[in-house]
PDB file of C-alpha atoms in Angstrom:
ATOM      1  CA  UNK L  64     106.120 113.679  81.348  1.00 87.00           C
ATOM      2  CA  UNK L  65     109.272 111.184  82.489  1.00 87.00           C
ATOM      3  CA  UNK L  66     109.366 110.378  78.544  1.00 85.00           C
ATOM      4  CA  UNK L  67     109.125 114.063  77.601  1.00 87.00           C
ATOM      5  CA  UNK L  68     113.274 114.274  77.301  1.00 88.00           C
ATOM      6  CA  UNK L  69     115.824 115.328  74.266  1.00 88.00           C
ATOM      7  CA  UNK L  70     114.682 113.109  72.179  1.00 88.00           C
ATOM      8  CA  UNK L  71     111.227 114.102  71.591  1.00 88.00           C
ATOM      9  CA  UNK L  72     112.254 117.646  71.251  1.00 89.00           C
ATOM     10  CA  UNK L  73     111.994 119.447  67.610  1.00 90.00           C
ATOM     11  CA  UNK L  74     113.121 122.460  66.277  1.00 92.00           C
ATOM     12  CA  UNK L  75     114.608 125.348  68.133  1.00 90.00           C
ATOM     13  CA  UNK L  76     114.059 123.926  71.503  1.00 89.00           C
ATOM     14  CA  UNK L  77     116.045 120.427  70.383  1.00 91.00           C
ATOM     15  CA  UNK L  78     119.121 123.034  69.437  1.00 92.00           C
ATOM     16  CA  UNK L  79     118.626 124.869  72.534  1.00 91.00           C
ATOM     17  CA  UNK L  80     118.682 122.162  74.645  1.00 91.00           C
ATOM     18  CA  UNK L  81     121.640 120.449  72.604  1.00 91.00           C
ATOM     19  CA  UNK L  82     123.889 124.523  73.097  1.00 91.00           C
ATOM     20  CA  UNK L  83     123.385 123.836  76.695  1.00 89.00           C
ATOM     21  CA  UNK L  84     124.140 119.835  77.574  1.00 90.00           C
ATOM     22  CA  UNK L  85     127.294 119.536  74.916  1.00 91.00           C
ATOM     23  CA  UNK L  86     129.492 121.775  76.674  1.00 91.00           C
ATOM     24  CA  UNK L  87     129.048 119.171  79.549  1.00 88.00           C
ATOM     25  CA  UNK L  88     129.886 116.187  77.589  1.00 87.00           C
ATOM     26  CA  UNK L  89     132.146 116.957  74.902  1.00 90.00           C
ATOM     27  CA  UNK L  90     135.944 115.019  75.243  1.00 91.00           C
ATOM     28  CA  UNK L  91     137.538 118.363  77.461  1.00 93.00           C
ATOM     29  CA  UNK L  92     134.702 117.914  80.073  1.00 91.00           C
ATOM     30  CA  UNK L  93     134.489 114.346  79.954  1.00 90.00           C
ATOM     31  CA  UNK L  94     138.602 114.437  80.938  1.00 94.00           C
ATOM     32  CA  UNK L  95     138.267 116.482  83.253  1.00 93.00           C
ATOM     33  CA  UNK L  96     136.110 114.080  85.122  1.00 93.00           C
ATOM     34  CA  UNK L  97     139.054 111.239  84.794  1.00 94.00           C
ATOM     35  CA  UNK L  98     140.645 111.641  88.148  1.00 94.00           C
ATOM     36  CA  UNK L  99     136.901 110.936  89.826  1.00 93.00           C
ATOM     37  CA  UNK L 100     136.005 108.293  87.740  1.00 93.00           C
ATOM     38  CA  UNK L 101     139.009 106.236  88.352  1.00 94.00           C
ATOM     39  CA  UNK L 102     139.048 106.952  92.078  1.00 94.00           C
ATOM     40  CA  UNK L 103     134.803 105.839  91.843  1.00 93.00           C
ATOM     41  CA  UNK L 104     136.462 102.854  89.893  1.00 93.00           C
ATOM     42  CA  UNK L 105     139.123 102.350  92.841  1.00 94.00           C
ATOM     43  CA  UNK L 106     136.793 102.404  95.888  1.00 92.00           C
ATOM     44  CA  UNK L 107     134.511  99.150  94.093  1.00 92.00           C
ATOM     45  CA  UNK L 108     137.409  97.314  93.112  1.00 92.00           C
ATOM     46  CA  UNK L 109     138.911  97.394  96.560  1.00 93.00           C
ATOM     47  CA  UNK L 110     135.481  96.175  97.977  1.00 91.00           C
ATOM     48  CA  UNK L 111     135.912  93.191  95.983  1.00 91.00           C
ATOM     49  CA  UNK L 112     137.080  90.195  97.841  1.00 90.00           C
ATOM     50  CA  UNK L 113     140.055  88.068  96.734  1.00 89.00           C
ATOM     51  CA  UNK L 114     138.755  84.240  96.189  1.00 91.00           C
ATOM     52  CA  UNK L 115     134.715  85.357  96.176  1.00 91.00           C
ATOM     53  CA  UNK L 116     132.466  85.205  93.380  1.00 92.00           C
ATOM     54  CA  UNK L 117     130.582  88.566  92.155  1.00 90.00           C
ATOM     55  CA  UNK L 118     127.523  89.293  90.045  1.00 93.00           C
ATOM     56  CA  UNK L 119     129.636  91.168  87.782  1.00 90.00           C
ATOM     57  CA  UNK L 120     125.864  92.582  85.365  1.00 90.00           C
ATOM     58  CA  UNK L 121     125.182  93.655  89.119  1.00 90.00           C
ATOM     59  CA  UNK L 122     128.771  95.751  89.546  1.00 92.00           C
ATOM     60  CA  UNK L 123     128.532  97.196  86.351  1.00 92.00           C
ATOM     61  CA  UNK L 124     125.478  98.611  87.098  1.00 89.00           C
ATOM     62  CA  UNK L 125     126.462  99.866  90.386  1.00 89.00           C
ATOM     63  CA  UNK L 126     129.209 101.489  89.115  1.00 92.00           C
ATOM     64  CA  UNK L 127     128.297 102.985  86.473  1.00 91.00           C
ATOM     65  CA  UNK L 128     124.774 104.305  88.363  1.00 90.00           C
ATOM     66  CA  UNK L 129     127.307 106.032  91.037  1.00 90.00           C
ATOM     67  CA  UNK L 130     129.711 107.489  88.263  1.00 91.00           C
ATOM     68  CA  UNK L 131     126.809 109.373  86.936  1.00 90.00           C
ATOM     69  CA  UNK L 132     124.934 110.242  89.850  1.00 90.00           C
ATOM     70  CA  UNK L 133     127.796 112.388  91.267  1.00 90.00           C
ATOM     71  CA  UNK L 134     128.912 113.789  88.093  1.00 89.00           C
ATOM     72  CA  UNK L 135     126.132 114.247  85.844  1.00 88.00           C
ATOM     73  CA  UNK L 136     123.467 115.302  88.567  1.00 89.00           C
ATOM     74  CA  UNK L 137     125.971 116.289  91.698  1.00 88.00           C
ATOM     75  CA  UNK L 138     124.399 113.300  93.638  1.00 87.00           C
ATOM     76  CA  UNK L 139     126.663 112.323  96.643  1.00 76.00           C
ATOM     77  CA  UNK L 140     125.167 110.214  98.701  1.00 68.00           C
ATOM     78  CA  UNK L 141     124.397 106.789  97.229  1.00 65.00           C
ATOM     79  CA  UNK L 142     120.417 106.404  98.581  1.00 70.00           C
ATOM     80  CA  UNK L 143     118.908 109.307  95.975  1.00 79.00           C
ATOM     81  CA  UNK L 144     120.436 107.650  92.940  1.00 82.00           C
ATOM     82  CA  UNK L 145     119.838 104.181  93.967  1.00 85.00           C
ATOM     83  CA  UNK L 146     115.890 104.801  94.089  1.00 86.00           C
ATOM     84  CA  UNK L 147     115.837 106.560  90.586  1.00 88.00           C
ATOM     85  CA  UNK L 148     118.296 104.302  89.360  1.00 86.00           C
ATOM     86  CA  UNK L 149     115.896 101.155  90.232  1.00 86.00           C
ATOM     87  CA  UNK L 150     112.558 102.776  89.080  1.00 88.00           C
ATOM     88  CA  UNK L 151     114.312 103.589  86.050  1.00 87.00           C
ATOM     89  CA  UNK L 152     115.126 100.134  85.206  1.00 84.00           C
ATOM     90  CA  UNK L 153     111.629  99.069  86.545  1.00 87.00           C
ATOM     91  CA  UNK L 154     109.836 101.350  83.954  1.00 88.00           C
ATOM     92  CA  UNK L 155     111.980 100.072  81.212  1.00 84.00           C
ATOM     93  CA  UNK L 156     112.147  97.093  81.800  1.00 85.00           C
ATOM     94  CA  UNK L 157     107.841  97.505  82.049  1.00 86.00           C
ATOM     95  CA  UNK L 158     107.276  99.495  78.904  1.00 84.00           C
ATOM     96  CA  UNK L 159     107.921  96.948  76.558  1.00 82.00           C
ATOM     97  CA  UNK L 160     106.471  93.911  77.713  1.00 87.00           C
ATOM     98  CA  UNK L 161     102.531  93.114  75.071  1.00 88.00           C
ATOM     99  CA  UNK L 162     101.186  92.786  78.627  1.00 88.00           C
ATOM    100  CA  UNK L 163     101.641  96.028  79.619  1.00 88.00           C
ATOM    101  CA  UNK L 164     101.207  97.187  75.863  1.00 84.00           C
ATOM    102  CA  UNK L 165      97.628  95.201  75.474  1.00 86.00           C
ATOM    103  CA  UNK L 166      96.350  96.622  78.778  1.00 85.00           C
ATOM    104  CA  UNK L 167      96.534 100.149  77.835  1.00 83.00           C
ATOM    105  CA  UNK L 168      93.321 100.886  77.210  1.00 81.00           C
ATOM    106  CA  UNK L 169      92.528  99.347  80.980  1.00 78.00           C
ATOM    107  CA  UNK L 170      94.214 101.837  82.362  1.00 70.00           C
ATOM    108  CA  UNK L 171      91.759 103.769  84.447  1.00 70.00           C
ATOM    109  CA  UNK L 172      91.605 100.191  86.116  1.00 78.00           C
ATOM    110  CA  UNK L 173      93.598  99.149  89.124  1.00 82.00           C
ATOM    111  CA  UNK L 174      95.837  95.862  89.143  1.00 85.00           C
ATOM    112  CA  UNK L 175      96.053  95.909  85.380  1.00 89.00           C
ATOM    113  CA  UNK L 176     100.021  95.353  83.836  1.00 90.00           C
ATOM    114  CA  UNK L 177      99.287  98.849  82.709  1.00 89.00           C
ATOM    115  CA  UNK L 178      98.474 100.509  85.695  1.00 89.00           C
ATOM    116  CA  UNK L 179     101.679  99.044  87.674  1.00 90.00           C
ATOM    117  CA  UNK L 180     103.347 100.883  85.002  1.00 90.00           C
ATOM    118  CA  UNK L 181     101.584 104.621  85.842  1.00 91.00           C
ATOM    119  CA  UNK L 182     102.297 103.840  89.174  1.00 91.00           C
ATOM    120  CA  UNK L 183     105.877 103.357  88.597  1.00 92.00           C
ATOM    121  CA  UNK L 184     106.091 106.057  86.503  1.00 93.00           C
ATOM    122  CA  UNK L 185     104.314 108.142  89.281  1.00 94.00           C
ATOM    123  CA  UNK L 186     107.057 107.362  91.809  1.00 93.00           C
ATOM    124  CA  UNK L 187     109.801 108.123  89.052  1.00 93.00           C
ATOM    125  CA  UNK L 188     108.525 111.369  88.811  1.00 94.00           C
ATOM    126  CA  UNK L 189     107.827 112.146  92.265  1.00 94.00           C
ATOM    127  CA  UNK L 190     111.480 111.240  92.270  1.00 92.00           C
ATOM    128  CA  UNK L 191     112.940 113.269  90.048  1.00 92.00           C
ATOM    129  CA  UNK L 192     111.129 116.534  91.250  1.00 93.00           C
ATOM    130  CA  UNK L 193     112.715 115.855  94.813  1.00 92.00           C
ATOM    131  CA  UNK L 194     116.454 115.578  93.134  1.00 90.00           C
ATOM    132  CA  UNK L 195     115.292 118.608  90.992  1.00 92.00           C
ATOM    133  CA  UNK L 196     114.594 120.497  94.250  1.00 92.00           C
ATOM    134  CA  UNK L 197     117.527 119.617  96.239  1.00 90.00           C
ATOM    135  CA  UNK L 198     119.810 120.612  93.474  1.00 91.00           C
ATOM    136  CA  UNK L 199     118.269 124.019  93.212  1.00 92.00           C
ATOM    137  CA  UNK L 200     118.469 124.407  96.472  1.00 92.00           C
ATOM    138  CA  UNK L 201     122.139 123.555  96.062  1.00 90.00           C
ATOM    139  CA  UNK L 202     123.331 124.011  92.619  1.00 91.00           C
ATOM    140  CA  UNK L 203     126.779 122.758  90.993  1.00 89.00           C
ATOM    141  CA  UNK L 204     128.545 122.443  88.333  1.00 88.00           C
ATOM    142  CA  UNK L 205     126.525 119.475  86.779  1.00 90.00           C
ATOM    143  CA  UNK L 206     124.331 118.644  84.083  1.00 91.00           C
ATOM    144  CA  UNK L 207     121.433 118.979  86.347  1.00 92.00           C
ATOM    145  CA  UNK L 208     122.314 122.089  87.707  1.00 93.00           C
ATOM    146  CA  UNK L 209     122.825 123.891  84.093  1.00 92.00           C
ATOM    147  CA  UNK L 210     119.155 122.890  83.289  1.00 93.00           C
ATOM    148  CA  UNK L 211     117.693 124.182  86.302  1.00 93.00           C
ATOM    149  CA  UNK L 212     119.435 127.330  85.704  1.00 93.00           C
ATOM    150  CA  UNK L 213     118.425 127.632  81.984  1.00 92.00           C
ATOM    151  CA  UNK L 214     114.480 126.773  83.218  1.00 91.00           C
ATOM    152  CA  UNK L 215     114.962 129.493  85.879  1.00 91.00           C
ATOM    153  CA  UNK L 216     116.445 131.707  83.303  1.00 91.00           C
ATOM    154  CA  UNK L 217     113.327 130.640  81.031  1.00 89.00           C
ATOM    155  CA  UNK L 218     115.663 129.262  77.997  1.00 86.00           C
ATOM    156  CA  UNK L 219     115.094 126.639  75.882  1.00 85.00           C
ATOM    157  CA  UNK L 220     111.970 126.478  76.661  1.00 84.00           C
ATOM    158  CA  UNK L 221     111.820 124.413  79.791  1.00 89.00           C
ATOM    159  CA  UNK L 222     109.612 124.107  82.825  1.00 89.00           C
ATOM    160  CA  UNK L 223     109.354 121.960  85.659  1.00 88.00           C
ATOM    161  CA  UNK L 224     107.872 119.204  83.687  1.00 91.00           C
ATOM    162  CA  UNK L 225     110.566 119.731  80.821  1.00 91.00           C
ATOM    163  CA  UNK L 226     112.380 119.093  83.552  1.00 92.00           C
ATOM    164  CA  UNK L 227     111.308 115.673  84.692  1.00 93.00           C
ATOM    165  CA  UNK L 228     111.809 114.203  81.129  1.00 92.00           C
ATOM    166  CA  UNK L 229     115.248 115.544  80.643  1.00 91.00           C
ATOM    167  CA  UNK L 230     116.183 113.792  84.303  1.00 89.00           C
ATOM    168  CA  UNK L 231     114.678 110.612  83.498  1.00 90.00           C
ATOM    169  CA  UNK L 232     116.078 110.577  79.991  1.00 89.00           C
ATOM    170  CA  UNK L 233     119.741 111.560  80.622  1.00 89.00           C
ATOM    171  CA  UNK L 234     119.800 109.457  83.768  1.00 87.00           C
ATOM    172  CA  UNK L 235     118.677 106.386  81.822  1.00 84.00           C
ATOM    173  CA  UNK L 236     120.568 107.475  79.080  1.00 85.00           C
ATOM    174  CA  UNK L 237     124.347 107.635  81.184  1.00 87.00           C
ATOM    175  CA  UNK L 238     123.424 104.920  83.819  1.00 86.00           C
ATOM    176  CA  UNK L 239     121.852 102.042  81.465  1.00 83.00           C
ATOM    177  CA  UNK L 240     123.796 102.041  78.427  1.00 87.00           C
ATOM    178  CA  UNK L 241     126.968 102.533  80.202  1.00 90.00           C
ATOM    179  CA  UNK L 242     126.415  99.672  82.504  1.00 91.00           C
ATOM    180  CA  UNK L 243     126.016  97.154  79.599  1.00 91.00           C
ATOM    181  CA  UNK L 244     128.306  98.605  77.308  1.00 93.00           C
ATOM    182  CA  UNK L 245     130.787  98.007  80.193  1.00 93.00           C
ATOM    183  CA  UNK L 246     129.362  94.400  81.019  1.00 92.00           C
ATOM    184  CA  UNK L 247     129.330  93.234  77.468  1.00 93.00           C
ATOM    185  CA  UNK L 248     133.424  95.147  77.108  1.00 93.00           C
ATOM    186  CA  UNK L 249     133.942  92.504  79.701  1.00 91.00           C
ATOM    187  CA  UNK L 250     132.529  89.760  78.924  1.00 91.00           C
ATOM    188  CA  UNK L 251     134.274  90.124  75.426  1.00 94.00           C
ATOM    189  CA  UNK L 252     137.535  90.258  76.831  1.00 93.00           C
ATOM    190  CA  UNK L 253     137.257  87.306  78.737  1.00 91.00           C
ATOM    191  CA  UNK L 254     136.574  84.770  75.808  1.00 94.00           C
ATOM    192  CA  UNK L 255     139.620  86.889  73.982  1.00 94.00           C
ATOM    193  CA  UNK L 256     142.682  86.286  75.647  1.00 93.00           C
ATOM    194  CA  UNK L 257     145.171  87.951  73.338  1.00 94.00           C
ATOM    195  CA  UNK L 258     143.051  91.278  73.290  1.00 94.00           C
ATOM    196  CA  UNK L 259     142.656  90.989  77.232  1.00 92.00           C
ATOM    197  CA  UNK L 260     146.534  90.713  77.331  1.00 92.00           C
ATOM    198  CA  UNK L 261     147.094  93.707  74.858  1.00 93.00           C
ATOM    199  CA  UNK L 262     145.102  96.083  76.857  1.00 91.00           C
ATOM    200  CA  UNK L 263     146.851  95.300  79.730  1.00 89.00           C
ATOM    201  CA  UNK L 264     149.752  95.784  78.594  1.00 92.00           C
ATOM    202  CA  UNK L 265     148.600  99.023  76.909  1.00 91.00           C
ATOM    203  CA  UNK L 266     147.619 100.200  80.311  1.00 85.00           C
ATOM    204  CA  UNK L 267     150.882  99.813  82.005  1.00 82.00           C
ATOM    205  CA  UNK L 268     149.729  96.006  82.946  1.00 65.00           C
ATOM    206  CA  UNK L 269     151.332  92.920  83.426  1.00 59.00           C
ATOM    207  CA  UNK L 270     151.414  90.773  79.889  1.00 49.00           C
ATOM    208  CA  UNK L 271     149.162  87.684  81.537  1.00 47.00           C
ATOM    209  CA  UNK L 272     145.578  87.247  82.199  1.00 44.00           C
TER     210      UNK L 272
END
């Protein structure tokens, strides 16, 4: 069910399902979400402490799980999206590994590589429905909230396990990426020192690194 998302949609559901989410993230949307962003961006940089050291893989992650837990599924408070946010990682992180791929077929048995992974998967879901439920029971003007009103509407084909997989797919799909496309961004731009000091400057910067 938690892999039963977008991408393993077909047909007229897939361009349902696509009418509905790129209103939400096409360029007009995504601007309008600027002013937050930055001002997310603003509140971790100013917990940073002058002369410290900082697992920066670690902040990229934590921003970019709290820029998408407020605006793509109207999370505010931090705990919610932390806990999805870590299984999430946890089952991907799981799903690949010939361990957990070679015990399969052990799965009915407990303490196998493959079982850890149902489990996990188990409290991702469990997850999930309690965000779905909160946000119905407060709905906004978020990703989220459009698919619980098109699967209370019954469009596109969706039910409360339809539900699950788009959650767990979109969340994974704006927290994870994001977070290392940002890390490696960085990481580039400090072993280039004339691109570093272009941006900069293209930002309204000072010239020096």
């Amino acid at each position: 069910r938690i892999r039963n998302g977008l991408t393993r949609t077909r047909g007229e559901q897939h361009r349902s399902l696509r009418a509905l989410l790129i209103p939400k993230l096409q360029r007009r949307a995504v601007e309008a979400m600027a002013p937050r962003i930055a001002a997310i961006v603003d509140a971790q940089l100013a917990s940073w402490q002058p002369g410290t050291t900082i697992d920066l893989g670690r902040e990229a992650k934590r921003l970019s799980l709290r820029v998408s837990s407020e605006l793509l599924f109207g999370i505010t408070e931090g705990e919610s999206g932390d806990r999805i946010g870590a299984l999430l990682g946890e089952f991907m992180r799981r799903s690949y590994r010939l361990d957990v791929l070679a015990t399969r077929w052990l799965a009915p048995l407990p303490g196998t590589p493959y079982a850890a992974l149902e489990r996990n998967a188990q409290r991702l879901e469990f997850e999930s429905r309690r965000l779905i439920g909160s946000r119905r029971a407060t709905p906004g003007d978020d990703l989220l909230s459009t698919l619980i009103g098109a699967r209370d509407a019954g469009l596109a084909g969706l039910g409360d396990d339809e539900l699950v997989g788009q959650v767990t797919l979109l969340f994974g799909a704006s927290y994870e990426t994001t977070a290392q496309a940002l890390l490696f961004t960085l990481a580039l731009l400090a072993q280039s020192p004339h691109e570093a000091r272009a941006l900069r400057s293209a930002l309204g910067g000072e010239s020096t690194v």
